[in-house]
Short mmCIF file of C-alpha atoms in Angstrom, two decimals:
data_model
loop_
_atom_site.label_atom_id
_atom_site.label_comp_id
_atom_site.label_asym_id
_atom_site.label_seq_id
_atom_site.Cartn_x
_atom_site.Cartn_y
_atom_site.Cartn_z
CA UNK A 1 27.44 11.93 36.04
CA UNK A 2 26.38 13.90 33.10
CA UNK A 3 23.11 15.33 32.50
CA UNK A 4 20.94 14.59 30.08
CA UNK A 5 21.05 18.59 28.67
CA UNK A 6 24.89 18.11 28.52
CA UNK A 7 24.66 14.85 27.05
CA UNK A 8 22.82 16.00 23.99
CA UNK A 9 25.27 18.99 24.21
CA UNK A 10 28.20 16.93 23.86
CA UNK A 11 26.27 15.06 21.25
CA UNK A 12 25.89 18.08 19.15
CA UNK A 13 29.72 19.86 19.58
CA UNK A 14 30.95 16.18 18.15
CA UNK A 15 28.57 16.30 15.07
CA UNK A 16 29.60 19.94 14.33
CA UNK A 17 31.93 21.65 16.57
CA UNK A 18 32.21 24.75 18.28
CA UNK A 19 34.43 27.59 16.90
CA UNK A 20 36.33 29.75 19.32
CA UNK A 21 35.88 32.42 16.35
CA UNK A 22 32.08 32.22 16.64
CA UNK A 23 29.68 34.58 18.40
CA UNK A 24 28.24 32.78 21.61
CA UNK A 25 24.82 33.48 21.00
CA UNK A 26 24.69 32.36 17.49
CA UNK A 27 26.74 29.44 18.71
CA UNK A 28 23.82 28.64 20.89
CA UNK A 29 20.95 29.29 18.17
CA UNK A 30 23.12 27.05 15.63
CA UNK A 31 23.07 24.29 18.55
CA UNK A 32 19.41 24.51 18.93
CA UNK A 33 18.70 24.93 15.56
CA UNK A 34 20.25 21.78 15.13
CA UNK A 35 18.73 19.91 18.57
CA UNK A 36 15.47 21.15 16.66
CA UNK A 37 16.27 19.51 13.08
CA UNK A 38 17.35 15.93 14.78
CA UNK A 39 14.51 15.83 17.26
CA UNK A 40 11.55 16.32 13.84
CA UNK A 41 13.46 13.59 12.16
CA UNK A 42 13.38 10.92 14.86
CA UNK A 43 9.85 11.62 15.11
CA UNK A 44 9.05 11.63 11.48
CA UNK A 45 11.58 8.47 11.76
CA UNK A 46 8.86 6.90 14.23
CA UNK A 47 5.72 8.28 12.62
CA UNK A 48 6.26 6.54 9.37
CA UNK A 49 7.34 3.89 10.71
CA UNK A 50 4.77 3.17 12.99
CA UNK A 51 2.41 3.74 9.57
CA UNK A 52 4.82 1.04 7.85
CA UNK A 53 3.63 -1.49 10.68
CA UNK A 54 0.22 -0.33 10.64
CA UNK A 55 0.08 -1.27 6.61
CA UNK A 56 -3.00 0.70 5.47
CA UNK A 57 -3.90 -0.06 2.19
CA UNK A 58 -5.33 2.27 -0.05
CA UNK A 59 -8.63 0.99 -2.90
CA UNK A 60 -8.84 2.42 -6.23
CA UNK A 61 -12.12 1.51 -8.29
CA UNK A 62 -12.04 1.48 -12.29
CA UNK A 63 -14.67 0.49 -14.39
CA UNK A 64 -14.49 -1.96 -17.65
CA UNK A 65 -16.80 -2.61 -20.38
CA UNK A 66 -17.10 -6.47 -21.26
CA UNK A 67 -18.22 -7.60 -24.44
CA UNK A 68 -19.54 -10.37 -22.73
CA UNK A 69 -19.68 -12.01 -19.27
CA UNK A 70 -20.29 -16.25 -18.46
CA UNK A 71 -22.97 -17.56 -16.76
CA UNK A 72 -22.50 -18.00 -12.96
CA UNK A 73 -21.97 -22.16 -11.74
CA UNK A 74 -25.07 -22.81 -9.30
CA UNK A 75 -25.10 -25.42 -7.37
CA UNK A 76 -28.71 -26.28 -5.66
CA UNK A 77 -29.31 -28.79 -2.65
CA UNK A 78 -32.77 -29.68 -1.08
CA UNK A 79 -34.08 -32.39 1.32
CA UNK A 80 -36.31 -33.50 -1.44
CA UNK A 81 -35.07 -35.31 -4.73
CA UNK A 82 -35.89 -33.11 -7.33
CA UNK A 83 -34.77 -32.57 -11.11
CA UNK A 84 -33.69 -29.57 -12.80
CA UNK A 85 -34.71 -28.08 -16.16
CA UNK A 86 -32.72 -25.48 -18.19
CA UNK A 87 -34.05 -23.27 -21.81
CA UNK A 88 -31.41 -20.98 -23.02
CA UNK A 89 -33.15 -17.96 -24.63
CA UNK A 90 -31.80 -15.87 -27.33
CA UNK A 91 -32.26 -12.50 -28.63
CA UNK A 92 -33.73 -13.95 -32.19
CA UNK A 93 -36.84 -15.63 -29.75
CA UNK A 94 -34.90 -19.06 -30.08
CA UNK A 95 -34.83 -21.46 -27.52
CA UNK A 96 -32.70 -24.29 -26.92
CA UNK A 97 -32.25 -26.61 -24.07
CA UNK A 98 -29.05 -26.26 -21.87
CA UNK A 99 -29.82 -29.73 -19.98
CA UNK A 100 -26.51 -30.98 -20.91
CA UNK A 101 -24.81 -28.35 -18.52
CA UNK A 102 -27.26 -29.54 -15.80
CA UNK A 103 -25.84 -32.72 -13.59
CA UNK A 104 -27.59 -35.49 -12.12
CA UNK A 105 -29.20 -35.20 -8.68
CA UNK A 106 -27.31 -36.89 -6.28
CA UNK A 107 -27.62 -37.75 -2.75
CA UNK A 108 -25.21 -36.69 0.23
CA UNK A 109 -25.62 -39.28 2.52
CA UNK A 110 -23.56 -37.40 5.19
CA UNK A 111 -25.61 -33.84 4.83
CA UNK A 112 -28.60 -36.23 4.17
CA UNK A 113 -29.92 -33.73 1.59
CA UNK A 114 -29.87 -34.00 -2.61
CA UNK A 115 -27.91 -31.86 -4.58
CA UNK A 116 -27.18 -30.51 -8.18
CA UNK A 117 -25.31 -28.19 -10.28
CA UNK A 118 -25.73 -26.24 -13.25
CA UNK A 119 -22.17 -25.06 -15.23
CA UNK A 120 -22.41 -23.32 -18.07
CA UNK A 121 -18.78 -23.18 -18.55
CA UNK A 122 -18.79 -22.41 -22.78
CA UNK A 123 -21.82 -19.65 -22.70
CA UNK A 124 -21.75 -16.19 -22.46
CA UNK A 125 -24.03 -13.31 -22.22
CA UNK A 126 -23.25 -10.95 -24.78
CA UNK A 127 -23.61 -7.01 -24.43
CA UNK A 128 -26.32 -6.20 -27.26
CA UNK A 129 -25.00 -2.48 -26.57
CA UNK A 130 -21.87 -3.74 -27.91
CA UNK A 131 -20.81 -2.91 -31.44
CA UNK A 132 -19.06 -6.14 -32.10
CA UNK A 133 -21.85 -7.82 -31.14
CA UNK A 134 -24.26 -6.14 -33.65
CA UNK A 135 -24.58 -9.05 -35.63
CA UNK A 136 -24.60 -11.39 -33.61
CA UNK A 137 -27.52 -14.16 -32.19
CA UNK A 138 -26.99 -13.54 -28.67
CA UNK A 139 -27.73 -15.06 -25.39
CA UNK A 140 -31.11 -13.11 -23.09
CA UNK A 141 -31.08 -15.41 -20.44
CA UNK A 142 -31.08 -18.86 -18.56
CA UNK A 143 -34.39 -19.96 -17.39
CA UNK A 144 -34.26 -23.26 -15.17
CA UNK A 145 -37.72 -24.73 -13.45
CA UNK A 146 -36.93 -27.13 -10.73
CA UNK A 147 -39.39 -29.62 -9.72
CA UNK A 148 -40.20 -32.02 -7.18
CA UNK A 149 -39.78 -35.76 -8.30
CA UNK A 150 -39.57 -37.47 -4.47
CA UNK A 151 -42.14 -40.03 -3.86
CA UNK A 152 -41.92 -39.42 -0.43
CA UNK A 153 -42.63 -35.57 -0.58
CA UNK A 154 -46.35 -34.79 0.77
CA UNK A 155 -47.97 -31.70 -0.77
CA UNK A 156 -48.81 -28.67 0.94
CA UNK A 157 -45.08 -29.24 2.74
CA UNK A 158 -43.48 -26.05 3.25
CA UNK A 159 -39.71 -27.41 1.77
CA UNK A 160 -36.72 -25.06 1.23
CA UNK A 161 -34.55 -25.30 -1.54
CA UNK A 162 -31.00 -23.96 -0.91
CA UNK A 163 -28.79 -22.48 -3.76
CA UNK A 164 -25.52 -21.22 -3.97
CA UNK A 165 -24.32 -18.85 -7.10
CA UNK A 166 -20.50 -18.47 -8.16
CA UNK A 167 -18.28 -16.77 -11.04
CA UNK A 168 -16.42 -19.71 -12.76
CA UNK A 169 -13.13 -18.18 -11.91
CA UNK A 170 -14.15 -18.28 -8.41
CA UNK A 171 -15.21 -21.66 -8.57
CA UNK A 172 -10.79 -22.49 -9.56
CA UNK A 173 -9.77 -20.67 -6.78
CA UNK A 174 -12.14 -22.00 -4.38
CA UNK A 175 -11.02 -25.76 -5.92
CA UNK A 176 -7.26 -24.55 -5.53
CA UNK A 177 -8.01 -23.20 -2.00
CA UNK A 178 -9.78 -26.84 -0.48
CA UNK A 179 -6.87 -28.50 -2.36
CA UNK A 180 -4.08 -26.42 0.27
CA UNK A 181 -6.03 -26.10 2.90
CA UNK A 182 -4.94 -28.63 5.95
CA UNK A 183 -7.75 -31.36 7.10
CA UNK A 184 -9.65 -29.54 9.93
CA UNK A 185 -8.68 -25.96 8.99
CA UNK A 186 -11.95 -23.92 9.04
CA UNK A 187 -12.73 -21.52 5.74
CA UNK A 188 -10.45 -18.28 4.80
CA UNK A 189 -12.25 -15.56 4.64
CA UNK A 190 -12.44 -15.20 1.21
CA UNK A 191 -14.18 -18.99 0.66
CA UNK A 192 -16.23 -17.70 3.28
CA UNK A 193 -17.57 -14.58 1.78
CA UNK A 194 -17.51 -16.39 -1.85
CA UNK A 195 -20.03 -19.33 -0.36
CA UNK A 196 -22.43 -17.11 1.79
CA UNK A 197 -22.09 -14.02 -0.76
CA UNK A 198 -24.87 -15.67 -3.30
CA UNK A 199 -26.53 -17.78 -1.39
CA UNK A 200 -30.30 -18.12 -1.50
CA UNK A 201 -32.97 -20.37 -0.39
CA UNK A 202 -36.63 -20.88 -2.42
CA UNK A 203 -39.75 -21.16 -1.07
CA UNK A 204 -42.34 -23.94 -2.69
CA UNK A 205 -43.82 -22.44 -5.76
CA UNK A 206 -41.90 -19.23 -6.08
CA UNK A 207 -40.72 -17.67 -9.24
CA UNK A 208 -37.23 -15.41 -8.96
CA UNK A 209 -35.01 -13.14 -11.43
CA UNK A 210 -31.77 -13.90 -10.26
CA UNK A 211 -29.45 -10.64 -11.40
CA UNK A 212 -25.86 -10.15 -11.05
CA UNK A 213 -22.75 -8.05 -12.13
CA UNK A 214 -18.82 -9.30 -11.93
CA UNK A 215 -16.69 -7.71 -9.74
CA UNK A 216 -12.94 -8.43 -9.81
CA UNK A 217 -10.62 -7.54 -6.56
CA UNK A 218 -6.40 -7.11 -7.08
CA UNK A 219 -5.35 -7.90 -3.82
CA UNK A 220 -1.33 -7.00 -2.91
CA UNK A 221 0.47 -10.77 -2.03
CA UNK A 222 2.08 -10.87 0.98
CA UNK A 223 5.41 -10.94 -0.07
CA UNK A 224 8.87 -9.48 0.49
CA UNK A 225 8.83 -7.66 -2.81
CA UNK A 226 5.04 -5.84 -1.79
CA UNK A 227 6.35 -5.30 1.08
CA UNK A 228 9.62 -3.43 -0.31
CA UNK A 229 8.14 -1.65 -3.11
CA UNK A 230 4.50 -1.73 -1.53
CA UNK A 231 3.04 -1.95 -5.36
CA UNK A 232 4.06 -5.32 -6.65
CA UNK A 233 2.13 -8.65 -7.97
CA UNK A 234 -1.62 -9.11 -7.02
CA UNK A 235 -3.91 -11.61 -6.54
CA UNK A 236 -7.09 -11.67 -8.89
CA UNK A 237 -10.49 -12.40 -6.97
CA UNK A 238 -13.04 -12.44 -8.87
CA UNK A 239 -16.57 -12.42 -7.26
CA UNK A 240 -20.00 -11.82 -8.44
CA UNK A 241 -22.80 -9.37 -6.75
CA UNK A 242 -26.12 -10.27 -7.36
CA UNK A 243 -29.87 -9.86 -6.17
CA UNK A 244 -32.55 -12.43 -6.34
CA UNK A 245 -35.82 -10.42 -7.31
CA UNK A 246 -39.22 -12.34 -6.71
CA UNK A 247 -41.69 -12.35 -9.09
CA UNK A 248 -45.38 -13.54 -9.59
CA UNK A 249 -45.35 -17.24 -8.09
CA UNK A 250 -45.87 -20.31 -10.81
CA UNK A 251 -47.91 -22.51 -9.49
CA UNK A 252 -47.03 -25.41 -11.83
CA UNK A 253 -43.27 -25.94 -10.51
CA UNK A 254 -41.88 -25.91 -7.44
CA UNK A 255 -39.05 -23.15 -8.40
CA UNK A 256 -38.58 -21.13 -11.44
CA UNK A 257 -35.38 -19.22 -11.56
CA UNK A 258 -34.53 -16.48 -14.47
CA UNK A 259 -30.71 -15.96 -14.12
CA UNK A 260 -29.52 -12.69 -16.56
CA UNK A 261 -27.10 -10.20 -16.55
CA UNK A 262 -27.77 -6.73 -13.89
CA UNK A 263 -24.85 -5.17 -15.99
CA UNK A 264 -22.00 -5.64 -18.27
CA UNK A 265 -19.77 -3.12 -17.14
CA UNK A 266 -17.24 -5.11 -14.84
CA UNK A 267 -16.27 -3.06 -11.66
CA UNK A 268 -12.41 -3.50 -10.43
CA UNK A 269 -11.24 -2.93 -6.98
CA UNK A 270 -7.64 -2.78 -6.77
CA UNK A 271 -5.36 -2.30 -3.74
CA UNK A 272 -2.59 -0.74 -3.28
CA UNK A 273 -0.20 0.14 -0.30
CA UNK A 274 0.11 3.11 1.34
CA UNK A 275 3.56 2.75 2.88
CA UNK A 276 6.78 0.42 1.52
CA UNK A 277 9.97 0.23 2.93
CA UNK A 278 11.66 2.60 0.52
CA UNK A 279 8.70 5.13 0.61
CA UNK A 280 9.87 5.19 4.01
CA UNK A 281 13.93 5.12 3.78
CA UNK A 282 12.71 7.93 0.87
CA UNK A 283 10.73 10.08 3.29
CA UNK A 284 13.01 9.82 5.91
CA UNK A 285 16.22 10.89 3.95
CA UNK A 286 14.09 13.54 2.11
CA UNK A 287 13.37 15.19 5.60
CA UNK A 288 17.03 14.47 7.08
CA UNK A 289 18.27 16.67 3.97
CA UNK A 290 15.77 19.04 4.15
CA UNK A 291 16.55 20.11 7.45
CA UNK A 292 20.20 19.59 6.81
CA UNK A 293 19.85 22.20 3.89
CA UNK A 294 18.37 24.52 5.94
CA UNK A 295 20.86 24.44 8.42
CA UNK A 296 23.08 25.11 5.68
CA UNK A 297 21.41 28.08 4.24
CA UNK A 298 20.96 30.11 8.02
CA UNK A 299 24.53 28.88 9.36
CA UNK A 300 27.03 27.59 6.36
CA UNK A 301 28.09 24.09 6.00
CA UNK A 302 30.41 24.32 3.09
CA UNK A 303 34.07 24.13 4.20
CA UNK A 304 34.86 27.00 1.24
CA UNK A 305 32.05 29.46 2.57
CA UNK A 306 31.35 28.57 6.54
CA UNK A 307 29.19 31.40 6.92
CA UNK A 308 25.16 31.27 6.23
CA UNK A 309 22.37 33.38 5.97
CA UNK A 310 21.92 34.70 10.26
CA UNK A 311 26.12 35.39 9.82
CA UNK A 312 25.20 38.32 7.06
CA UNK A 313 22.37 39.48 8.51
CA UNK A 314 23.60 43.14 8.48
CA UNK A 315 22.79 43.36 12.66
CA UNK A 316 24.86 40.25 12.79
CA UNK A 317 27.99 40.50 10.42
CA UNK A 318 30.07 43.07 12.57
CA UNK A 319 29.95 41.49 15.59
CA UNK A 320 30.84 37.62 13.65
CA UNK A 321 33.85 40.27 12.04
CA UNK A 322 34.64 41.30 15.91
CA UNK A 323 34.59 37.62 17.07
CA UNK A 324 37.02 36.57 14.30
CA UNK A 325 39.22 39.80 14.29
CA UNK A 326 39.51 38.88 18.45
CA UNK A 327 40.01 35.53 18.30
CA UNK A 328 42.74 35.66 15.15
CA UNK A 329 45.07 38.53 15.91
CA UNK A 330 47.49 39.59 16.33
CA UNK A 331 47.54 37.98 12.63
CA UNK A 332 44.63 37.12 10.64
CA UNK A 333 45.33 35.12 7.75
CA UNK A 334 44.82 36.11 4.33
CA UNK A 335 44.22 39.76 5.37
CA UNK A 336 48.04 40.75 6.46
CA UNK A 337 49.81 42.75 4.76
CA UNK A 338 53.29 41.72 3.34
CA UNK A 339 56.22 41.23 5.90
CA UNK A 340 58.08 44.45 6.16
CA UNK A 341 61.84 44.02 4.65
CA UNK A 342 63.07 46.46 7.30
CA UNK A 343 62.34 43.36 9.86
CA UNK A 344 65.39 41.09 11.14
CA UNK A 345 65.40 37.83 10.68
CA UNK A 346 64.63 37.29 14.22
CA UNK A 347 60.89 39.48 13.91
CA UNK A 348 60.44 37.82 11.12
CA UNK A 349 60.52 33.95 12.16
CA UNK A 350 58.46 35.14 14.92
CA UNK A 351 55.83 36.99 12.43
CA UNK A 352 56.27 34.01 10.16
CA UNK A 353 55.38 31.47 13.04
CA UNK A 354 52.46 33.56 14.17
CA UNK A 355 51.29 33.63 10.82
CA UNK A 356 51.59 30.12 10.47
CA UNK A 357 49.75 29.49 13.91
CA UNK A 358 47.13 32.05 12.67
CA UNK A 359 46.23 29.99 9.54
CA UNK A 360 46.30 26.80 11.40
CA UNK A 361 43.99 27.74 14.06
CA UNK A 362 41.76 29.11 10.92
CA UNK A 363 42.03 26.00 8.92
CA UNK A 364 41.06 24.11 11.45
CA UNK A 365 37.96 25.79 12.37
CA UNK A 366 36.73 26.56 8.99
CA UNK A 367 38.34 24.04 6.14
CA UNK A 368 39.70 20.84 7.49
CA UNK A 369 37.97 18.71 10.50
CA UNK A 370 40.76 17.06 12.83
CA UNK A 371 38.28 15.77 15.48
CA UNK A 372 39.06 12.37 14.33
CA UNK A 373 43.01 12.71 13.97
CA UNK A 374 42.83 14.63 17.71
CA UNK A 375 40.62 11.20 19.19
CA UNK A 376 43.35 8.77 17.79
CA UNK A 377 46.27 10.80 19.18
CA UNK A 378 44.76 11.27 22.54
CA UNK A 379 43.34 7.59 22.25
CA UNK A 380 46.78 6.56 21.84
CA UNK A 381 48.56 8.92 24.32
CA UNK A 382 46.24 7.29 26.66
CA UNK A 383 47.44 3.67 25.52
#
């Protein structure tokens, strides 16, 4: 049984064969040379693809300035009945009531608590930095006092109010998300994060600035084509960040709640793979050729010039012109000189079939591979 040293030997005389022309030693360093090259590239071959499997994702952060961003939906529950008030407020010192995007307090008979919900799905906060909104009226911010109107509540009763903030394009994708998700399923983690992310609870009597930026996340699809080309379609997310910032306590309502803009600039998160299947099939040819090339450039690949860079080392080229002057003569082809006329015809079909041996054994070893033709024939010999 073969071992594993002549295994990979054997392995290595099939992919490029030995020359009986060729200096042993430089036989031997062109064998390990290329044992060397084919060992890096199966483990390149298994590092990337053990990073294809891993799929790390790379983030990339931009910034955008929005002329203008919409006022987040809020949705408000407490174990009280209570009634919500709402006074848009405008750069001009207008006011106007924004009621009519306030609706009706209802009562959950299953949570056993009262909720309502403010959606202010046609205003916008402009940027007064802005040019294009120079002339423009536009919207400070949202003030909403919420009062206690249950019979039943007893002053001096320490009662929370619960609220729950969320961008208006969340609030779609959170509606398109319940709508596909199967009965008993628990929450993604996306409706997760976009429920608990803004959520805040009031104390009795409490006035709060409620601040907040957009934020929109590209997320890569898992999909065949992402997973090819590793930069395909995305999913838009978009989220809001926000802070609730207390201020000095009104006495006169239960909760009043400022709700304005932190910032206009919209940040953007975008993701993008770090490995695809033909980064990889790129990386791995791109190394295969590499070292193929540089096989080629120390030891000769090209069936026209089968010599490389170690064979004309100037130490080296004698004794690769002593192996091929030993292993080709008595003639060497190319080289003779012309038959001598003086010969019979005898000398010269002997001369002519040396010759003619000669060339073979050199085309053979240097021009034209007949490892494949030699298999068949012995294959069917064997037959």
């Amino acid at each position: 049984m073969n071992t594993v040293k002549e295994k990979v030997k054997d392995m290595l005389a099939d992919q490029i064969p030995s020359r009986r022309s060729e200096i042993p030693f430089i036989q031997k360093m062109r064998m390990s040379f290329l044992f060397v090259c084919y060992v890096s590239v199966a483990i390149f071959f298994c590092w990337k693809a053990y990073k294809l499997a891993q799929d790390e994702r790379t983030l990339t952060y931009g910034q955008d300035d929005s002329i203008g961003i919409p006022p987040p939906t809020a949705y408000f529950t407490a174990f009280y009945n209570f009634a919500v008030d709402c006074i848009q407020f405008y750069d001009d010192g207008t006011n106007i009531t924004c009621n009519q995007y306030i609706s009706s307090t209802q009562f959950d008979q299953d949570a056993s608590m009262y909720y309502a919900s403010f959606n202010g799905s046609d205003l916008e906060f402009l940027d007064p930095n802005d040019d294009k909104n120079v002339d423009k009226n536009f919207l400070d911010e949202l003030d909403m006092t919420i009062s206690i109107t249950d019979k039943t509540f007893v002053a001096n009763t320490d009662a929370f109010m619960f609220a729950t903030f969320l961008d208006q394009e969340t609030q779609v994708d959170l509606a398109k998300a319940e709508a596909k998700r199967p009965r008993f399923k628990g929450l993604s983690d996306y409706e997760s994060t976009a429920y608990s992310g803004n959520s805040y609870y009031f104390g009795k009597n409490q006035s709060y600035d409620f601040l907040y930026e957009r934020k929109i996340f590209n997320r890569l699809k898992q999909n065949g084509v992402n997973k090819l080309s590793g930069n395909g379609d995305h999913r838009k997310i978009t989220l809001i960040d926000s802070v609730l910032v207390p201020y000095p306590p009104d006495d006169t309502n239960y909760v009043t709640l400022r709700i304005r803009p932190k910032s206009y600039i919209v940040v953007t998160e975008t993701e993008n793979s770090d490995s695809s299947v033909i980064d990889f099939l790129s990386a791995v040819g791109g190394i295969y050729a590499t070292a193929m090339g540089v096989y080629a450039f120390l030891y000769g690949a090209d069936a026209m010039g089968p010599w490389g860079f170690v064979q004309n080392l100037p130490c080296i080229r004698r004794k690769v012109k002593a192996a091929l002057r030993d292993s080709l003569r008595p003639n060497i082809p190319f080289s003779d000189s012309v038959l001598s006329k003086d010969l019979s015809i005898d000398e010269k079909f002997v001369a002519m079939e040396q010759r003619q041996l000669a060339l073979e054994l050199f085309l053979k070893e240097y021009v034209v591979s007949v490892d494949n033709v030699e298999e068949d024939e012995n294959a069917v010999r064997a037959f």
